[in-house]
CSV table of C-alpha atoms and ligand atoms in Angstrom, one decimal:
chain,number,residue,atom,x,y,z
A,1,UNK,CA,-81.9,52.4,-66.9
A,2,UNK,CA,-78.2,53.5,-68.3
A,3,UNK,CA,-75.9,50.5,-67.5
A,4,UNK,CA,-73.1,52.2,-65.7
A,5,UNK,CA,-70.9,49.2,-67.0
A,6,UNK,CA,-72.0,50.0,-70.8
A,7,UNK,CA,-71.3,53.7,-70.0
A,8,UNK,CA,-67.6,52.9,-68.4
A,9,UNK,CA,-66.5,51.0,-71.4
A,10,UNK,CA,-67.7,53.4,-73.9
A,11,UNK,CA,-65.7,56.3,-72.3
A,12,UNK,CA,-62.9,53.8,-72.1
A,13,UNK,CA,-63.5,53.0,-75.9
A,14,UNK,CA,-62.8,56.7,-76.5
A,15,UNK,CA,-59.3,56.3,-75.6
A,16,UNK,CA,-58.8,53.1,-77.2
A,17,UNK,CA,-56.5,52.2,-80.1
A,18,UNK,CA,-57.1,49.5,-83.0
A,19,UNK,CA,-57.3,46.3,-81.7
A,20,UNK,CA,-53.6,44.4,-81.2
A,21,UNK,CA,-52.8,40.5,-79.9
A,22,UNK,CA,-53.3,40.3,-76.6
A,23,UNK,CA,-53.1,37.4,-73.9
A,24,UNK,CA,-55.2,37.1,-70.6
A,25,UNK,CA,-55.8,34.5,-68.1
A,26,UNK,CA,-58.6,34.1,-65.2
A,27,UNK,CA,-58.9,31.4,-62.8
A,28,UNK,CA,-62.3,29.4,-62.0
A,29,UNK,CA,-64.1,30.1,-58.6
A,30,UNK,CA,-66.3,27.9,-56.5
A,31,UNK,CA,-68.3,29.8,-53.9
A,32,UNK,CA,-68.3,29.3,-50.3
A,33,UNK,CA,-71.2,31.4,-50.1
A,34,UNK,CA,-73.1,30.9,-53.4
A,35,UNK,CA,-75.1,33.9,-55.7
A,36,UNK,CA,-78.8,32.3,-56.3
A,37,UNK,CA,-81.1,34.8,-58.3
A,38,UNK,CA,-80.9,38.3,-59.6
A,39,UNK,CA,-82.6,41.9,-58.9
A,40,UNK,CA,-81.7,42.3,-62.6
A,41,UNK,CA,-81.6,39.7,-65.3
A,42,UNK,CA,-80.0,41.9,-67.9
A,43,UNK,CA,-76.9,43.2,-65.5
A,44,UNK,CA,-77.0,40.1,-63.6
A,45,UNK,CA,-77.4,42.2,-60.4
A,46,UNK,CA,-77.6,40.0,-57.3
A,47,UNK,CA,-80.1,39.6,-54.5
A,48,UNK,CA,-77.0,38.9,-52.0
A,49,UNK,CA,-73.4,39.2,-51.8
A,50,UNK,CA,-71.6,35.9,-52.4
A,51,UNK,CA,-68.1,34.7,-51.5
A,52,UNK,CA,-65.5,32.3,-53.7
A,53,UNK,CA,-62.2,30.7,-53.9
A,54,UNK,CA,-60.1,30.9,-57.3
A,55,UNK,CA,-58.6,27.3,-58.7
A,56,UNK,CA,-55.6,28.6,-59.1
A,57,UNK,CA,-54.6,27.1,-62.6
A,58,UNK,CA,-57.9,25.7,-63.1
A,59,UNK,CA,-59.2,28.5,-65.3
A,60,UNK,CA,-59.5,29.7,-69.1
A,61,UNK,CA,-56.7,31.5,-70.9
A,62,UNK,CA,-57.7,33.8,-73.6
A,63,UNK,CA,-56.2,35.7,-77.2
A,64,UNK,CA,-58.0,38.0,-78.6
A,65,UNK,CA,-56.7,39.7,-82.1
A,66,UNK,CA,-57.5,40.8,-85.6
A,67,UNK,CA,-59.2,38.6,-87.4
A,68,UNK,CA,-56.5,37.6,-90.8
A,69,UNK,CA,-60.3,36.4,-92.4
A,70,UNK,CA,-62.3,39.8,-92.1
A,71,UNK,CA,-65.0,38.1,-90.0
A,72,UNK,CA,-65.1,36.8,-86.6
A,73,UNK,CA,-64.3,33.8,-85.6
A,74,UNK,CA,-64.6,32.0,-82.1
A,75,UNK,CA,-62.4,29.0,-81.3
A,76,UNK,CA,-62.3,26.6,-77.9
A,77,UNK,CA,-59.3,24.8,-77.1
A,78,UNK,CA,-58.2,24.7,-81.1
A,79,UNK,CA,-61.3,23.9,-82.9
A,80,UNK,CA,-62.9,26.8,-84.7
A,81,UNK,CA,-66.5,26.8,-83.4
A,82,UNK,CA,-69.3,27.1,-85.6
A,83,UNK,CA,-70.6,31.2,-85.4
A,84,UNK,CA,-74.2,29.8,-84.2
A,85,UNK,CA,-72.9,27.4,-81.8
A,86,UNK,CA,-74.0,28.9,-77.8
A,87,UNK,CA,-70.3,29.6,-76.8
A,88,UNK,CA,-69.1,31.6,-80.2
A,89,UNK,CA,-72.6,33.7,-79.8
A,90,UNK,CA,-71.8,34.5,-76.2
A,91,UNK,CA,-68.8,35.2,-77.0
A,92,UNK,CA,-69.0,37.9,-79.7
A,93,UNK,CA,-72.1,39.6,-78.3
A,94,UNK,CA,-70.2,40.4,-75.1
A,95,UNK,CA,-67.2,41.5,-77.7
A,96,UNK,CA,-70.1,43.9,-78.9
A,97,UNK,CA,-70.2,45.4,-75.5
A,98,UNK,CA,-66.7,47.1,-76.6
A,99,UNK,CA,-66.8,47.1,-80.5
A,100,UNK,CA,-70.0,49.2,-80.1
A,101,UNK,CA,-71.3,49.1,-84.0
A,102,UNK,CA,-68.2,49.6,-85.1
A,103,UNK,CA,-66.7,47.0,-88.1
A,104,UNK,CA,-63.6,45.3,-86.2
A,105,UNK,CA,-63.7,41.7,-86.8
A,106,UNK,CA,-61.8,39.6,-84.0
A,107,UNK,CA,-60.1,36.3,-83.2
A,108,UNK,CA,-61.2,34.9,-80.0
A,109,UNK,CA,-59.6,31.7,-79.0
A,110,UNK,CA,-60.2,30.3,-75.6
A,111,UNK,CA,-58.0,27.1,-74.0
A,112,UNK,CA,-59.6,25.9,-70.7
A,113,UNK,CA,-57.4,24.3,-68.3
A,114,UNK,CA,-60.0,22.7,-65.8
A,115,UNK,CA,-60.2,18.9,-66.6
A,116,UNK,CA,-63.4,18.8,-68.7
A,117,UNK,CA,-63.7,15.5,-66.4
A,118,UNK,CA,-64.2,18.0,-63.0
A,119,UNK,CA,-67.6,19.1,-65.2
A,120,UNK,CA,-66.7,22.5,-63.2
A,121,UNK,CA,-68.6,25.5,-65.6
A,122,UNK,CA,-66.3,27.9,-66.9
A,123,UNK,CA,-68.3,30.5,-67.9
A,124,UNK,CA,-67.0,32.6,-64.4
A,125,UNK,CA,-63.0,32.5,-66.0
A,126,UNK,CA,-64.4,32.6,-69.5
A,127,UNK,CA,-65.9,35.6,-69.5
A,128,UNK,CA,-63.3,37.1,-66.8
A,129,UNK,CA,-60.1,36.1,-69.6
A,130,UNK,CA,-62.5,37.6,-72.0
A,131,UNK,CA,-63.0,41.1,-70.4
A,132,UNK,CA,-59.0,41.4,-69.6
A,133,UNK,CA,-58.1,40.0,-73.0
A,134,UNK,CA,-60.8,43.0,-74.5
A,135,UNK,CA,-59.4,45.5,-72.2
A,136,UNK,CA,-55.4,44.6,-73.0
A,137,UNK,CA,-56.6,44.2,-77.3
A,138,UNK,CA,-57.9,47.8,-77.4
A,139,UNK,CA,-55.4,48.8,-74.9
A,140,UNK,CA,-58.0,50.2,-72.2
A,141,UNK,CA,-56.3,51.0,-69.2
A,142,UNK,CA,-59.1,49.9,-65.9
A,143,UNK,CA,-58.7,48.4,-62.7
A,144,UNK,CA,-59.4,45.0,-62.1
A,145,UNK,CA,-62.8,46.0,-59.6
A,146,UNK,CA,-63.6,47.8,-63.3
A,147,UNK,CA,-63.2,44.4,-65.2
A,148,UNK,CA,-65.3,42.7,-62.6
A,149,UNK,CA,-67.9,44.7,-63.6
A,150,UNK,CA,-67.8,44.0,-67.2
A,151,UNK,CA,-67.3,40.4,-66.6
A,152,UNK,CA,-70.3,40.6,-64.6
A,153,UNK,CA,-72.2,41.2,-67.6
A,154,UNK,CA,-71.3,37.9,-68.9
A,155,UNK,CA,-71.8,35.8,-66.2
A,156,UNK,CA,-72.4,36.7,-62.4
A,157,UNK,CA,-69.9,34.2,-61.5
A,158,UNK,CA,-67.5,36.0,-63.2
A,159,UNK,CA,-67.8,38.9,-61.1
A,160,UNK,CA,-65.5,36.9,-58.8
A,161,UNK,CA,-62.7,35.7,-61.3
A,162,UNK,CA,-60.5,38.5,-62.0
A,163,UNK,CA,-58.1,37.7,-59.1
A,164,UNK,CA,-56.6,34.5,-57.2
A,165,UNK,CA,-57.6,33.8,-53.6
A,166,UNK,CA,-60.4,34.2,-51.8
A,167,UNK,CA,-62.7,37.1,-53.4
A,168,UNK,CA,-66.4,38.6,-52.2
A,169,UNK,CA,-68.8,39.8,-54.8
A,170,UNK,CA,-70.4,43.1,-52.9
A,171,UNK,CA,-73.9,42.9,-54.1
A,172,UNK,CA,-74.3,46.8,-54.6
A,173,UNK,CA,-77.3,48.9,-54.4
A,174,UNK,CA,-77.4,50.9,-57.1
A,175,UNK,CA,-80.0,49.9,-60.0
A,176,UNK,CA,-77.4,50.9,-62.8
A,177,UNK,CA,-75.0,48.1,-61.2
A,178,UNK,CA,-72.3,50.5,-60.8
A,179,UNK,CA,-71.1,49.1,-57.0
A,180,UNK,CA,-72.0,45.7,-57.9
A,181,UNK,CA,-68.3,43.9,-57.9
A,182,UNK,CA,-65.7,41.6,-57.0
A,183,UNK,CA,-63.6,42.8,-53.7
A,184,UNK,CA,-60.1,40.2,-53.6
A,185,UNK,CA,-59.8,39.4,-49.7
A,186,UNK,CA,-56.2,40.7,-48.3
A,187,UNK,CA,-55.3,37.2,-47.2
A,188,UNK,CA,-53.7,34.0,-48.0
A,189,UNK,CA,-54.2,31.2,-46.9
A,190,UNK,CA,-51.6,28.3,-47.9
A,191,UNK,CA,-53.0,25.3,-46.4
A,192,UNK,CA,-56.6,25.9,-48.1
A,193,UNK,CA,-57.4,22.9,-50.0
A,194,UNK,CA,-60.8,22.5,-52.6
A,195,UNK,CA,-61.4,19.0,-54.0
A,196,UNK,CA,-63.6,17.6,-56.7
A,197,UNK,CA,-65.3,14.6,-56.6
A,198,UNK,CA,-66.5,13.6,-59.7
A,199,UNK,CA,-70.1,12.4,-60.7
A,200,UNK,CA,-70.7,11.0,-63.8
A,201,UNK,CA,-73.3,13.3,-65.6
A,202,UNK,CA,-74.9,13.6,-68.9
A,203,UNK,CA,-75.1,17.4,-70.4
A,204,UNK,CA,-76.6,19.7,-67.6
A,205,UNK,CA,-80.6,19.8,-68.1
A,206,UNK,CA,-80.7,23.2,-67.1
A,207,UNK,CA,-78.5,26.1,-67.1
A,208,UNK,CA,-77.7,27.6,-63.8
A,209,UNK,CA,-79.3,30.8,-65.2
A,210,UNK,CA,-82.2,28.9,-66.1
A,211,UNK,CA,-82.4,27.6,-62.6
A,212,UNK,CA,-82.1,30.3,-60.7
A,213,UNK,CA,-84.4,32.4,-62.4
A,214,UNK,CA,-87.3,29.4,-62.0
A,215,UNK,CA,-86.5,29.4,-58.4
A,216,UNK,CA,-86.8,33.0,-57.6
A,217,UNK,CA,-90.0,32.8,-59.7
A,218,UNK,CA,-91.6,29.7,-58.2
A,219,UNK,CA,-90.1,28.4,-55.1
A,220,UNK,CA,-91.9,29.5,-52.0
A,221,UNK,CA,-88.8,28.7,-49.8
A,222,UNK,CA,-86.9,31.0,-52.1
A,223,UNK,CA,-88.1,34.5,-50.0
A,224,UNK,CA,-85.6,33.2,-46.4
A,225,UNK,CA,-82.9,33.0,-49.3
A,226,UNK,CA,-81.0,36.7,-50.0
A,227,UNK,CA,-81.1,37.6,-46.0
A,228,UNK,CA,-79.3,33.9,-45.0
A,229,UNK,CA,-77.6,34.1,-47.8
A,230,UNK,CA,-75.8,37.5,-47.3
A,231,UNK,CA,-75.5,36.1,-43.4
A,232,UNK,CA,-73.7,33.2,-44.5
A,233,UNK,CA,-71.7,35.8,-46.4
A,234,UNK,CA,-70.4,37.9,-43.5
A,235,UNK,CA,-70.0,34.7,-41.2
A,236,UNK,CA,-67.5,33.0,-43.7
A,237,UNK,CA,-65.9,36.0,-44.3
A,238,UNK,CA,-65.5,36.5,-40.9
A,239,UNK,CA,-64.1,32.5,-40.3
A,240,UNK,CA,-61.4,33.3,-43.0
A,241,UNK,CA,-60.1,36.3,-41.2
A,242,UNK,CA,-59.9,34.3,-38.0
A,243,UNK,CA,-58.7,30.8,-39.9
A,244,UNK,CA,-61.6,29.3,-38.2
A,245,UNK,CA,-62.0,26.2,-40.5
A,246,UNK,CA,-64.9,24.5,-39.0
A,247,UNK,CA,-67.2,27.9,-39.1
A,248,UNK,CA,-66.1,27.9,-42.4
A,249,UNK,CA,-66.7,24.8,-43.6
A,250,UNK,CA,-69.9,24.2,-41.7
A,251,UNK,CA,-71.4,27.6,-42.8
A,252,UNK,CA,-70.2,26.7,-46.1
A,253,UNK,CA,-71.8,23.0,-46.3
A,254,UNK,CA,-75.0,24.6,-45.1
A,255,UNK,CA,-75.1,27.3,-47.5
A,256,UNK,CA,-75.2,25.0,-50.4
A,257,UNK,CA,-77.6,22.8,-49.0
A,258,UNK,CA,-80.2,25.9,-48.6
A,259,UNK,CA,-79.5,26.7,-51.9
A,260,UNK,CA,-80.3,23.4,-53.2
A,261,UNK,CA,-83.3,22.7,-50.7
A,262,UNK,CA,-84.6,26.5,-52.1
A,263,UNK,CA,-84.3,24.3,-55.5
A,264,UNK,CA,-86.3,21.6,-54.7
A,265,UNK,CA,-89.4,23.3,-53.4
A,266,UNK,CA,-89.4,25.4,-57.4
A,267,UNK,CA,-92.4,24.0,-58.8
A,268,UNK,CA,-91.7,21.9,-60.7
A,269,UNK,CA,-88.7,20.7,-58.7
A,270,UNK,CA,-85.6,21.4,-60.1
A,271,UNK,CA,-82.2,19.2,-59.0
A,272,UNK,CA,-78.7,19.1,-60.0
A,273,UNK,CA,-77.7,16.8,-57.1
A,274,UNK,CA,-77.8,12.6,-58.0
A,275,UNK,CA,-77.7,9.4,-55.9
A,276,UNK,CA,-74.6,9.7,-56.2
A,277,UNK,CA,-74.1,13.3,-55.2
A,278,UNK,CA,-76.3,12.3,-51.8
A,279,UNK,CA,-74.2,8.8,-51.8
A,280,UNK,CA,-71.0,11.2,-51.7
A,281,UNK,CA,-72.4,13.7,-48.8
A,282,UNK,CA,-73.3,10.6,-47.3
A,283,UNK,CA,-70.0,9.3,-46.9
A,284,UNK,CA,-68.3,12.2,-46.3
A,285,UNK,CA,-70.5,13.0,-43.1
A,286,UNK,CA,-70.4,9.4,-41.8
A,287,UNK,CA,-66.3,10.7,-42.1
A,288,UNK,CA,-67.0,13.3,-40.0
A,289,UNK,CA,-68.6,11.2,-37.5
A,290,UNK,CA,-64.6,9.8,-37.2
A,291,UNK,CA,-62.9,13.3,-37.6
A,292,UNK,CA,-62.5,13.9,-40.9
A,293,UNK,CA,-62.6,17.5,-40.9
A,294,UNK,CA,-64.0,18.1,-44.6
A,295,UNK,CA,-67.0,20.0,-45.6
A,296,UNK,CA,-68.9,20.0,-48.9
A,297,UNK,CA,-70.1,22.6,-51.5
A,298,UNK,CA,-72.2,21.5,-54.6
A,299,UNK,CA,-73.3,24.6,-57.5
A,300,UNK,CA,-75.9,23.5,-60.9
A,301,UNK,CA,-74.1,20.1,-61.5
A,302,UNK,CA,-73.7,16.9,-59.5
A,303,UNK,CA,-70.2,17.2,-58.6
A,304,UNK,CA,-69.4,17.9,-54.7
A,305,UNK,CA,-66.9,19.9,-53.9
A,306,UNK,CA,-64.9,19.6,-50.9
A,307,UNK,CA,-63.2,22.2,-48.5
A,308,UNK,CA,-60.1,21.3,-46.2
A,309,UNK,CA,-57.0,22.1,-44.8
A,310,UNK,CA,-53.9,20.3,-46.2
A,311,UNK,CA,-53.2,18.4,-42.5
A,312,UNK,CA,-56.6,16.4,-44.1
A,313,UNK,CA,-55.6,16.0,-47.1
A,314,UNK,CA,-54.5,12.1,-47.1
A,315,UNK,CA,-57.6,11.2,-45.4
A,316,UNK,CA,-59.6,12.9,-48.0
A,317,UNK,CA,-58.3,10.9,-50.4
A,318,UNK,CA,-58.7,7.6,-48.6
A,319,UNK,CA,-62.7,8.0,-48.1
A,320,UNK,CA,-63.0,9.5,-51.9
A,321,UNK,CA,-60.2,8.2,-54.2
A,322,UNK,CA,-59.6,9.9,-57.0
A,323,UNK,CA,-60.6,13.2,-55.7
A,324,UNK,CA,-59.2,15.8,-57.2
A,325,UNK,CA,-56.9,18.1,-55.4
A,326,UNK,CA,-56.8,21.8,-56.1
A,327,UNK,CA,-54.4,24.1,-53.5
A,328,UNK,CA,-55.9,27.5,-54.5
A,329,UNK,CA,-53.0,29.4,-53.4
A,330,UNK,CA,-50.2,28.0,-55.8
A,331,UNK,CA,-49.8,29.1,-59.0
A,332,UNK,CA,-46.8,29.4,-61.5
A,333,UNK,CA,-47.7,30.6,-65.4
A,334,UNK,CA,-51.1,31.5,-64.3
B,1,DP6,C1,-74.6,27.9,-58.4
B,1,DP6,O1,-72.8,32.8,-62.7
B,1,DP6,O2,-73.5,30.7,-64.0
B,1,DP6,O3,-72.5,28.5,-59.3
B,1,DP6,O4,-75.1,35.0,-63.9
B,1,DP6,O5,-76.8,33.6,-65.0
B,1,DP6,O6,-74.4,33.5,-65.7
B,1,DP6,P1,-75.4,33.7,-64.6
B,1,DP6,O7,-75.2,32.5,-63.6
B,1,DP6,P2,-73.9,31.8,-63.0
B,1,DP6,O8,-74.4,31.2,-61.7
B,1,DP6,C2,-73.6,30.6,-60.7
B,1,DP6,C3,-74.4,29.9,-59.7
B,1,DP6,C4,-73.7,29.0,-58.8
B,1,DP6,C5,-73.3,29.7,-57.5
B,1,DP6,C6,-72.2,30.7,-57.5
B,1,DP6,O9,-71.2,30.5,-58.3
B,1,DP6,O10,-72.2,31.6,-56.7
């Protein structure tokens, strides 16, 4: 199978110039609607269409230049990173995708923003900063739906991180990936708020690659998946456009929790959520019980995420202090 990704850059690459300094910035997304397994490993191809918020400033800002040394050399939030270690390699074999064989050793420095305390992945704005910071070094001229694509190829995640606000990843049909992308919704929506409450972890057991791939391939409960998956899809698209918070946030909360019960039927059973993740979804629906009106999200990690609308805000903070508020919609530098 040609990947129509591959194919796009390399006719870009015909145009391009030697590589120059250049600056880009993605943001982190959390899904409302999550992407859990793949109709193609190597394009990261999805089984359904999934839908996200950006963080706003939570995200990864990336150079990419010349390398002064003559070889590459990868470097996360100052420290020059050992060319074996997993980020560098990631790094540079998806600078392959434009280099081609061609000799151009490169600079890549990467500073994430997003409190390594949130334990938030940011391999979705990693890979999106990546792709723009490629496209503006060789001086390729593509649309943002084009990046998407590309990013994709690094992570699915970062199919979604090439704009701000609320963004759908249309799962496509094609088997060359060519309409699989991110599509920004035309909408904001200034009260929208995303906190994180924090779990204390050790490093992640499994990747979220590795999980979803042992789900599709073992859990019985994963075949209801894609089809209630791309439902929940439509429905909270649907919600946004009618600021219907509580379908929303309910479709949303339930959405994660099929994901994760779709998890625990893999054999053997595979869990990101804790004691204290349940403790957390606990408390936050004995809130409910006395209005709170707060709905939670969790991905491959412990953390729960909430969703709400600023007018909740101060409550949220008095059942989970120490939350961490993100308001997706304001942004200065980023
Ligand atoms: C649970 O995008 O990290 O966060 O495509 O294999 O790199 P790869 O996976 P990744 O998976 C994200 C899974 C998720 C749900 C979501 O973000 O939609």
């Amino acid at each position: 199978m040609t990947d129509a990704v591959q194919t796009l850059i390399d006719q870009a690459m015909r145009e391009a110039g030697e590589a120059q300094t250049f600056s880009a910035y993605a943001p982190s997304n959390i899904a409302l609607s999550k992407y859990w397994g793949k109709r193609d490993r190597a394009l990261n191809l999805p089984l359904n269409s999934s839908l996200s918020i950006s963080l706003a400033e939570w995200g990864s800002h990336t150079t990419v230049e010349p390398s002064q040394s003559g070889s590459d050399q990868v470097l996360l939030d100052g420290q020059p990173l050992p060319p074996t270690s997993g980020f560098a390699r990631k790094a540079l074999a998806f600078a392959d995708l434009f280099r081609g064989g061609r000799d151009v050793p490169l600079m890549i420095s990467t500073r994430n923003t997003i409190p390594t305390a949130a334990g938030l992945a940011s391999s979705a704005s990693g890979f999106a900063a990546l792709t723009r910071a490629l496209c503006g070094s060789f001086g390729l001229d593509l649309q943002a739906q084009d990046m998407s694509r590309i990013a994709r190829l690094g992570s699915g995640s970062a199919t979604r991180s090439l704009w701000h606000g609320f963004v759908r990843w249309d799962k496509g049909a094609r088997d060359d990936g060519g309409d699989s992308h991110g599509v920004p919704l035309d909408l904001v929506w200034p009260e929208f708020r995303i906190a994180i409450v924090e779990v204390d972890t050790g490093p992640k057991l499994h990747s979220s690659r590795d999980g979803m791939n042992h789900t599709v391939d073992t859990s019985p409960l994963f075949s209801s998946w894609p089809e209630m998956a791309e439902r929940d899809c439509k429905t909270i698209e649907q919600a946004i456009n009618q600021r219907d918070f509580e379908t929303l946030g309910q479709t949303a909360e339930a959405n994660a929790l099929a994901m994760h019960a779709t998890m625990q039927a893999a054999r053997p059973a595979l869990s990101y959520l804790t004691d204290q993740s349940w403790a957390i979804l606990q408390r936050l629906w004995q809130a409910r019980t006395e209005g709170l009106a707060a709905y939670a999200t969790m991905d491959a990690g412990a953390n729960v995420k909430l969703a709400f609308l600023k007018e909740a805000e101060a409550d949220v903070l008095q059942a989970f202090p120490g939350a961490r508020v993100i308001s997706p919609f304001e942004w200065s530098n980023a």
